[in-house]
PDB file of C-alpha atoms in Angstrom:
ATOM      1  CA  UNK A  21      -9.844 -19.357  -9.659  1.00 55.00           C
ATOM      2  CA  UNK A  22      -9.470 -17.052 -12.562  1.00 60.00           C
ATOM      3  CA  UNK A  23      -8.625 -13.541 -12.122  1.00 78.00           C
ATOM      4  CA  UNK A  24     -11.165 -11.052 -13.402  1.00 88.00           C
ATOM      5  CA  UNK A  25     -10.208  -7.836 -15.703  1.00 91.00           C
ATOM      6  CA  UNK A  26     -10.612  -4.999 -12.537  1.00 92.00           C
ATOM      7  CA  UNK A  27      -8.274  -7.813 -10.695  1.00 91.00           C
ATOM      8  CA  UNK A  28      -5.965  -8.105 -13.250  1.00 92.00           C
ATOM      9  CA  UNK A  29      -5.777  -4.695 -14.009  1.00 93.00           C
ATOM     10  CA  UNK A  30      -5.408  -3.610 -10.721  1.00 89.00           C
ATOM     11  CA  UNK A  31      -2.631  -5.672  -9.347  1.00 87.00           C
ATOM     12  CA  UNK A  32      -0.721  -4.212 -12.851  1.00 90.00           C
ATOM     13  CA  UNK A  33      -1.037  -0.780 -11.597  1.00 89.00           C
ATOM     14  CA  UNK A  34      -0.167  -2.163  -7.872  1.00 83.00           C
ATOM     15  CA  UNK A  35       3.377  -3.704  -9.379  1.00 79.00           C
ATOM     16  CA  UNK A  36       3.994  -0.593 -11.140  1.00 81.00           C
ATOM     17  CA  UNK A  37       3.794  -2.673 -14.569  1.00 88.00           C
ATOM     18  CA  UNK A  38       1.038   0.888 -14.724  1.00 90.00           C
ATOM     19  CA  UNK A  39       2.205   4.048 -13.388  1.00 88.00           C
ATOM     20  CA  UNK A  40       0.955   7.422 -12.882  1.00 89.00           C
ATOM     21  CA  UNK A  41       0.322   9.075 -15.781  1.00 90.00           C
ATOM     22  CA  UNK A  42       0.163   6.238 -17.750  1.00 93.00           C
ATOM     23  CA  UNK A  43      -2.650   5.400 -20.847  1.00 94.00           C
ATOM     24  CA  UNK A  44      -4.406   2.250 -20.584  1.00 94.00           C
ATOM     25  CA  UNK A  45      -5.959   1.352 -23.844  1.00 93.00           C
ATOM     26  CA  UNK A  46      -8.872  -1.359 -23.872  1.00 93.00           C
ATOM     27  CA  UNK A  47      -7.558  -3.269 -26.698  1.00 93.00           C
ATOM     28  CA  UNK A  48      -3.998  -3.544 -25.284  1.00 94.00           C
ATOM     29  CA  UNK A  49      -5.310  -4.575 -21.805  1.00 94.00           C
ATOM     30  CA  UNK A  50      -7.311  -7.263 -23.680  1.00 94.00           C
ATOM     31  CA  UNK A  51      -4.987  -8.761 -25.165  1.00 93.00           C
ATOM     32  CA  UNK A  52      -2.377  -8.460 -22.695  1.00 93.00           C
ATOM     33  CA  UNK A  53      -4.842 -10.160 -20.148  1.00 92.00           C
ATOM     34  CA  UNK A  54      -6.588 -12.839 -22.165  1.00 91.00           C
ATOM     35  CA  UNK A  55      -9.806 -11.149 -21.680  1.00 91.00           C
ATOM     36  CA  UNK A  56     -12.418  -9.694 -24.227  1.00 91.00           C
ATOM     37  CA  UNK A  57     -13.048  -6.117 -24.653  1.00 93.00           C
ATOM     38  CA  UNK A  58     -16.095  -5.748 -22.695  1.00 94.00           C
ATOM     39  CA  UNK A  59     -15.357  -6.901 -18.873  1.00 93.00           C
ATOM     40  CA  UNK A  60     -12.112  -4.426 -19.806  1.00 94.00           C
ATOM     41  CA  UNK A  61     -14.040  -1.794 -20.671  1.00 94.00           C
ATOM     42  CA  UNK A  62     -16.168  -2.475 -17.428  1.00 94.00           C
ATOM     43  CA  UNK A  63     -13.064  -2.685 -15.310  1.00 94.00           C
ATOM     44  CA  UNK A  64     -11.947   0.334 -16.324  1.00 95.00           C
ATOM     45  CA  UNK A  65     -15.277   1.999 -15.821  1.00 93.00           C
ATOM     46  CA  UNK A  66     -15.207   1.254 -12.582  1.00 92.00           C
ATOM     47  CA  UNK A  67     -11.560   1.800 -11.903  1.00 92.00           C
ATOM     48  CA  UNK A  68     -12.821   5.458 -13.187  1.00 93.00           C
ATOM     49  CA  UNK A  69     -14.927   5.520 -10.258  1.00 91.00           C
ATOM     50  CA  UNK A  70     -12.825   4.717  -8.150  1.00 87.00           C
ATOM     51  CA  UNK A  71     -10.323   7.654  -8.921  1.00 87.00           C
ATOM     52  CA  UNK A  72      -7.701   5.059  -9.887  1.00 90.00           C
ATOM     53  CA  UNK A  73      -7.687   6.286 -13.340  1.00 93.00           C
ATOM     54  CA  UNK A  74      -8.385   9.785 -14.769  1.00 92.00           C
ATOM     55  CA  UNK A  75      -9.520  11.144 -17.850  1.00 92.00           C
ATOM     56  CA  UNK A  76      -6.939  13.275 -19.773  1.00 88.00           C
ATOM     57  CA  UNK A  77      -9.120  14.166 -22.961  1.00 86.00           C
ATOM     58  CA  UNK A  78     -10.918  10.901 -24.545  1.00 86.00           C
ATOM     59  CA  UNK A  79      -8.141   8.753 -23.001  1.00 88.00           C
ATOM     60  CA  UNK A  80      -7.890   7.273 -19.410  1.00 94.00           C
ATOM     61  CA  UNK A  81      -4.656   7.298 -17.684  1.00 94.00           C
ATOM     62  CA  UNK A  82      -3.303   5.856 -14.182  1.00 93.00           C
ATOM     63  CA  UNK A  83      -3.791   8.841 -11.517  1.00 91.00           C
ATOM     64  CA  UNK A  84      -1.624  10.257  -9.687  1.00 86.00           C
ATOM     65  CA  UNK A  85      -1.838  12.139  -5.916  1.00 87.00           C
ATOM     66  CA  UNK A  86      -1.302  15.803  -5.562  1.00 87.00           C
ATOM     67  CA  UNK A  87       0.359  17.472  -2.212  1.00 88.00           C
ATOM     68  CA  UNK A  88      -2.814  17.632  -0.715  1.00 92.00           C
ATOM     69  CA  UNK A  89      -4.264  14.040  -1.681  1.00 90.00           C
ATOM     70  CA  UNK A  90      -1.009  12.703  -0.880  1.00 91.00           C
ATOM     71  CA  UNK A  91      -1.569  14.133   2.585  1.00 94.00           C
ATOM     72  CA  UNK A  92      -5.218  13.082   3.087  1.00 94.00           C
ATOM     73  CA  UNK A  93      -4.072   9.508   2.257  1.00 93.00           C
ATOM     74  CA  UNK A  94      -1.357   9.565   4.914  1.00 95.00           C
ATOM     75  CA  UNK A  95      -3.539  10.867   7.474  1.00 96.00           C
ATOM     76  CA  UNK A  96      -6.353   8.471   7.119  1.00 96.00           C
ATOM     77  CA  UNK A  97      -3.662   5.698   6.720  1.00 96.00           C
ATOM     78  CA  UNK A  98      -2.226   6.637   9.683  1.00 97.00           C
ATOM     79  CA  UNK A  99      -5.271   6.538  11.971  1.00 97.00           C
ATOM     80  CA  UNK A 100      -6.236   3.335  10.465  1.00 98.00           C
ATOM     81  CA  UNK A 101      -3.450   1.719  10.901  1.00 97.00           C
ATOM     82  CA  UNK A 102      -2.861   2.524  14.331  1.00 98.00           C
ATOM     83  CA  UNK A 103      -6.680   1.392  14.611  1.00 98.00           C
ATOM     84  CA  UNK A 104      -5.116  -2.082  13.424  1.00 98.00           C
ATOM     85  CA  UNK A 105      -2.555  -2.775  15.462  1.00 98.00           C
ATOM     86  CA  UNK A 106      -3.991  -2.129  18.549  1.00 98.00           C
ATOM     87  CA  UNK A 107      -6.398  -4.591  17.932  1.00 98.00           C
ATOM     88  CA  UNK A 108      -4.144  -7.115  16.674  1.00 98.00           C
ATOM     89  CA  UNK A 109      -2.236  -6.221  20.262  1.00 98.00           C
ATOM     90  CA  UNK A 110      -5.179  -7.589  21.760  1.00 98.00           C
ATOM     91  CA  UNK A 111      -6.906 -10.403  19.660  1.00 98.00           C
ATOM     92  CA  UNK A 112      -3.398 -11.429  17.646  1.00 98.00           C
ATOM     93  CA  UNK A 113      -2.396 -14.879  18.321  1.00 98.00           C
ATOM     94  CA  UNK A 114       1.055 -15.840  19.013  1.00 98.00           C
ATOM     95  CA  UNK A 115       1.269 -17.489  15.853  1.00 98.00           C
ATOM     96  CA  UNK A 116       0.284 -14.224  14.098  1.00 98.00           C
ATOM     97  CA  UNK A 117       3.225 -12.177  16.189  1.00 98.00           C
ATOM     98  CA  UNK A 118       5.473 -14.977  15.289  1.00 98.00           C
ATOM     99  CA  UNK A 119       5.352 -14.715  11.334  1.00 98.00           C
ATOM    100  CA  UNK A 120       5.370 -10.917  11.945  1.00 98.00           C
ATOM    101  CA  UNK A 121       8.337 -11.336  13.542  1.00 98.00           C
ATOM    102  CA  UNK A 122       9.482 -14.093  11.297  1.00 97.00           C
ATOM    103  CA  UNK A 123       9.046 -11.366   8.368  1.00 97.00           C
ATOM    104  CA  UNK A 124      11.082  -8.979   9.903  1.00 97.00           C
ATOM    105  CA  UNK A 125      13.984 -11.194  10.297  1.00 96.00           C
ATOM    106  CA  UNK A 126      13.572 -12.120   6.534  1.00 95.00           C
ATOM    107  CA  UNK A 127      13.756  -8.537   5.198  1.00 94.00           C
ATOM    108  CA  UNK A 128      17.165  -7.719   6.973  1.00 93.00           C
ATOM    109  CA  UNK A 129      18.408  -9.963   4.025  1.00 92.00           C
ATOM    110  CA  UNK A 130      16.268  -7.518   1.629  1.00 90.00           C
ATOM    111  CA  UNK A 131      17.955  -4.366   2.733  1.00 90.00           C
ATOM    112  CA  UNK A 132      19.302  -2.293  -0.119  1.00 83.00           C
ATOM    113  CA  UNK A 133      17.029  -3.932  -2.580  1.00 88.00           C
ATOM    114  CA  UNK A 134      13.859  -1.130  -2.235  1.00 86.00           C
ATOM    115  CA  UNK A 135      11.599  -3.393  -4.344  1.00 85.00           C
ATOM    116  CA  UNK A 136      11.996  -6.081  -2.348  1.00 88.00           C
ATOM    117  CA  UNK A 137      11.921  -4.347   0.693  1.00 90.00           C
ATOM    118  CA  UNK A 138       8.721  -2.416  -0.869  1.00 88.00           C
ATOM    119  CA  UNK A 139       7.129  -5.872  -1.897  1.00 88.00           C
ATOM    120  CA  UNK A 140       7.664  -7.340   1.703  1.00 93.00           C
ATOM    121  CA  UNK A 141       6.490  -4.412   3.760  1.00 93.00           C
ATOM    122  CA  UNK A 142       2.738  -4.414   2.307  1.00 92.00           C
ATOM    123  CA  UNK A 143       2.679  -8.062   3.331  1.00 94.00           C
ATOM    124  CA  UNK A 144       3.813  -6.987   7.116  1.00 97.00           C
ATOM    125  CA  UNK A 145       1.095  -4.435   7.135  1.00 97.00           C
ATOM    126  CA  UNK A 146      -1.372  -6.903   5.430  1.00 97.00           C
ATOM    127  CA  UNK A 147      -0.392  -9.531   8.450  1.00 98.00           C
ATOM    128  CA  UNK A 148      -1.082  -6.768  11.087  1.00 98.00           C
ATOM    129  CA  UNK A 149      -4.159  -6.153   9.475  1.00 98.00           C
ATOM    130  CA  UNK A 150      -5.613  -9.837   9.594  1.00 98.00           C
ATOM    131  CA  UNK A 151      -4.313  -9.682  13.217  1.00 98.00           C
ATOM    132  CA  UNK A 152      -6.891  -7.500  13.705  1.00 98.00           C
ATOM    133  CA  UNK A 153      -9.565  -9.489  13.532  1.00 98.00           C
ATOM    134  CA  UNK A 154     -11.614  -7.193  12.213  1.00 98.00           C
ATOM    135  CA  UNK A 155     -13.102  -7.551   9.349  1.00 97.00           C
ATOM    136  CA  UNK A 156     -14.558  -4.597   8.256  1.00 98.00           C
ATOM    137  CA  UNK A 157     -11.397  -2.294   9.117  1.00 98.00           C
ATOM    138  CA  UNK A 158      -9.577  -5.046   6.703  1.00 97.00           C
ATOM    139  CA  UNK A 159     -11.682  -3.975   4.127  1.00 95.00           C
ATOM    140  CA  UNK A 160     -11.201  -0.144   4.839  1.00 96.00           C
ATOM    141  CA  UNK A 161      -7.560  -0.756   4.696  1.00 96.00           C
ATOM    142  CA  UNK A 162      -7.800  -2.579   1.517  1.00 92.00           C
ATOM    143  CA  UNK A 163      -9.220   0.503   0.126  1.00 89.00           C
ATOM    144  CA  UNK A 164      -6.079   2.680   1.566  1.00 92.00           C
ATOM    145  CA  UNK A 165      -3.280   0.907  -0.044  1.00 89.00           C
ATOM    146  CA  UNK A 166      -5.148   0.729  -3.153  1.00 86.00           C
ATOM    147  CA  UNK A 167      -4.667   4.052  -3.463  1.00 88.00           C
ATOM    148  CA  UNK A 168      -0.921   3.782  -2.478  1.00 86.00           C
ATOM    149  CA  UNK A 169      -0.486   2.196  -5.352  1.00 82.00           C
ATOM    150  CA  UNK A 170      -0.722   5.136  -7.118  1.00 86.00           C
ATOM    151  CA  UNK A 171       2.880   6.275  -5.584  1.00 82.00           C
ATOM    152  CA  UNK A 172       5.258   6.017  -8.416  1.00 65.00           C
ATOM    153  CA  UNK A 173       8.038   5.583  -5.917  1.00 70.00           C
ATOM    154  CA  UNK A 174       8.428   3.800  -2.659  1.00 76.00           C
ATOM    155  CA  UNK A 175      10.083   6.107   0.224  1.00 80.00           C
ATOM    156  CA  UNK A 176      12.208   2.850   0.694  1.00 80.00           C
ATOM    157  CA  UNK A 177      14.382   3.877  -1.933  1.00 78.00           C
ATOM    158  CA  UNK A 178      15.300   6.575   0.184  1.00 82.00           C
ATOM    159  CA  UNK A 179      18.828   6.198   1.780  1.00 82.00           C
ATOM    160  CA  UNK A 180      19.026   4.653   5.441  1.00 87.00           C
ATOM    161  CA  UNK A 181      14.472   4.285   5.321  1.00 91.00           C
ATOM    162  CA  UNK A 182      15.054   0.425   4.712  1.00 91.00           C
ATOM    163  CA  UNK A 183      17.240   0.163   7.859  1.00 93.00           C
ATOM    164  CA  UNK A 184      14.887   3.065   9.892  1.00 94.00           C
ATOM    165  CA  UNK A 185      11.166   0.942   8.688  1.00 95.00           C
ATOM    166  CA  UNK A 186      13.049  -2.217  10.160  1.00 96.00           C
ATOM    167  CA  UNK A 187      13.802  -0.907  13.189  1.00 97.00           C
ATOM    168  CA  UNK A 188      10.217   0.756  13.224  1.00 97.00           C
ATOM    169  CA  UNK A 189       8.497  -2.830  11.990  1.00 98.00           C
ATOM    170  CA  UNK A 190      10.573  -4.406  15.565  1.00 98.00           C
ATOM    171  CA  UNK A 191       8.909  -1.546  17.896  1.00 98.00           C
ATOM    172  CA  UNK A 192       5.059  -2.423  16.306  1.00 98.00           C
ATOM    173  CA  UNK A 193       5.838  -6.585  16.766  1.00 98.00           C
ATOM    174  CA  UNK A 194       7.167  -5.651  20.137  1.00 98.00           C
ATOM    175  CA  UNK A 195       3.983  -3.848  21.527  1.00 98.00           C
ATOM    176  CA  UNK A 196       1.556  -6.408  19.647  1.00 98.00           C
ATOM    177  CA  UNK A 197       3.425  -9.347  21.443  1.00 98.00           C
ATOM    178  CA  UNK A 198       3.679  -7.474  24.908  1.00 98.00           C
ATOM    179  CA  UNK A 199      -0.271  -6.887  24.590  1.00 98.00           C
ATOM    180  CA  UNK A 200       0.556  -3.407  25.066  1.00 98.00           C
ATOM    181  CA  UNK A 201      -2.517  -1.437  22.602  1.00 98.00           C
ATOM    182  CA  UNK A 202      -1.267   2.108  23.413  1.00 98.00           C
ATOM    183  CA  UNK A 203       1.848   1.275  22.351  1.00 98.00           C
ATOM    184  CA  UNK A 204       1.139  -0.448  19.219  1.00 98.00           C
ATOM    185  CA  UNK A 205      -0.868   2.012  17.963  1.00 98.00           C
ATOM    186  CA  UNK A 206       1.731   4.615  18.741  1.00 98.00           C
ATOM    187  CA  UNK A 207       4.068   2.778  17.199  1.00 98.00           C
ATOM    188  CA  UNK A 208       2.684   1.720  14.170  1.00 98.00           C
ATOM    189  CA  UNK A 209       1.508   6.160  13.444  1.00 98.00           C
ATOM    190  CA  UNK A 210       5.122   6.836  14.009  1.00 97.00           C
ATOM    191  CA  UNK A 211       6.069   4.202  11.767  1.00 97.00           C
ATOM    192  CA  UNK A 212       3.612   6.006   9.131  1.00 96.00           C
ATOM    193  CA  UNK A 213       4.554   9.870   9.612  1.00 96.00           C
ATOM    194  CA  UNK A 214       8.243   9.210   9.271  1.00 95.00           C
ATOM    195  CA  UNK A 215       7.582   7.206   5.845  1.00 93.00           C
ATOM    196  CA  UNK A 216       5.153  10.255   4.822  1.00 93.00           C
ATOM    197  CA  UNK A 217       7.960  12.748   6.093  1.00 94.00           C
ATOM    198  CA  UNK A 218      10.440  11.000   3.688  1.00 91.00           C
ATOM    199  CA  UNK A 219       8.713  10.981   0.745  1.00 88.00           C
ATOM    200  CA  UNK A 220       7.777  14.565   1.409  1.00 89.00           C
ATOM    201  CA  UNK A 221      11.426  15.358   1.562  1.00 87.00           C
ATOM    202  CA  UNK A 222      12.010  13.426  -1.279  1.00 79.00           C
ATOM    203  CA  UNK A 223       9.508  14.743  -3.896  1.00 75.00           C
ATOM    204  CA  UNK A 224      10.655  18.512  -2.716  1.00 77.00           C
ATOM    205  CA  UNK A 225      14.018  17.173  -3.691  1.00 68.00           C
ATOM    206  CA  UNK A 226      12.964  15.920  -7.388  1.00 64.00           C
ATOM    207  CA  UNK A 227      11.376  19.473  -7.236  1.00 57.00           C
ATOM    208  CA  UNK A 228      13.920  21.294  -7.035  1.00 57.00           C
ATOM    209  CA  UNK A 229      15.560  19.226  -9.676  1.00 51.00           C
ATOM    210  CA  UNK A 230      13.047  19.650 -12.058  1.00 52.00           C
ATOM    211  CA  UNK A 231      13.010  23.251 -11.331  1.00 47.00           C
TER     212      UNK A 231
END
């Protein structure tokens, strides 16, 4: 099935092929995509709307997250995240644990390569997600990382995080397979707050460089 101009566009920001602060220009993304002007022009619209792009004077650029956003993104994240793997500790199927597990093992071959390693952990969290089997907090999720994509960096790239997330990914699979939902969830926040806690420590690093 062919992709449609908000699809298109969106999974360009999502790869970083778009980052923050960058100008999307209607004719460019038309012919770049294949598309005509005016489902562009409607994707972007509604990409407007949905605060993944920002006015700076006429033009529209990719947004970015300020301290405070950045925060109210982790926190919701966070919660539903947690949200999801409990559930998927009760209604996953050991199939479901089994490729989560089966990713894990995969991205110890990854380590060192953040992109990778970036690439591979939304599809974990995706897989916990579906494991959920819940649709509608799927869909709320979807939402979430949407936004994440808005991150210019991944806290992967930090030294030793690749390692740490793996070790963090094991404790989440381990809960979800023991059917233990306290745990998962616990897990899986943890898991969250030390990736926002690195990339806190590392943009007041790049601030003081830029300083």
């Amino acid at each position: 099935m062919q992709k449609d101009a908000y699809t298109l566009i969106l999974e360009a920001i999502d790869a970083g092929t778009y980052r923050p602060g960058d100008r999307l220009v209607e004719s460019e993304l038309a012919e770049r995509f294949g598309v005509s002007r005016t489902p562009v022009r409607e994707a972007l619209q509604r990409l407007e709307t949905q605060s993944m792009l920002a006015r700076d004077g006429r033009s529209l650029i990719v947004a970015s997250l300020d301290h405070n956003q950045l925060a109210e993104l982790y926190t919701v994240r966070a919660e539903l995240e947690a949200l999801a793997a409990r559930l998927a500790a009760k209604h996953a199927a050991p199939e479901e644990v089994r490729v989560l597990q089966d990713m894990i093992d995969e991205d110890r071959n990854q380590l060192g390569d953040p992109i990778a390693m970036s690439r591979s952990n939304k599809l974990f969290h995706r897989q916990i997600h579906l494991a959920s089997h819940n649709r509608y907090l799927v869909q709320q999720l979807d939402l979430v990382h949407r936004s994440m994509a808005l991150l210019a960096t991944t806290s992967l790239a930090a030294e030793g995080r690749g390692t740490a997330a793996l070790k963090e990914h094991q404790a989440i699979v381990d809960a979800i397979r023991e059917q233990d939902e306290d745990g998962a969830a616990a897990a899986l926040r943890r898991h969250i707050s030390e990736a926002f806690v690195t990339r806190l420590k590392s943009d007041a690093a790049k601030s003081r460089i830029d300083y």
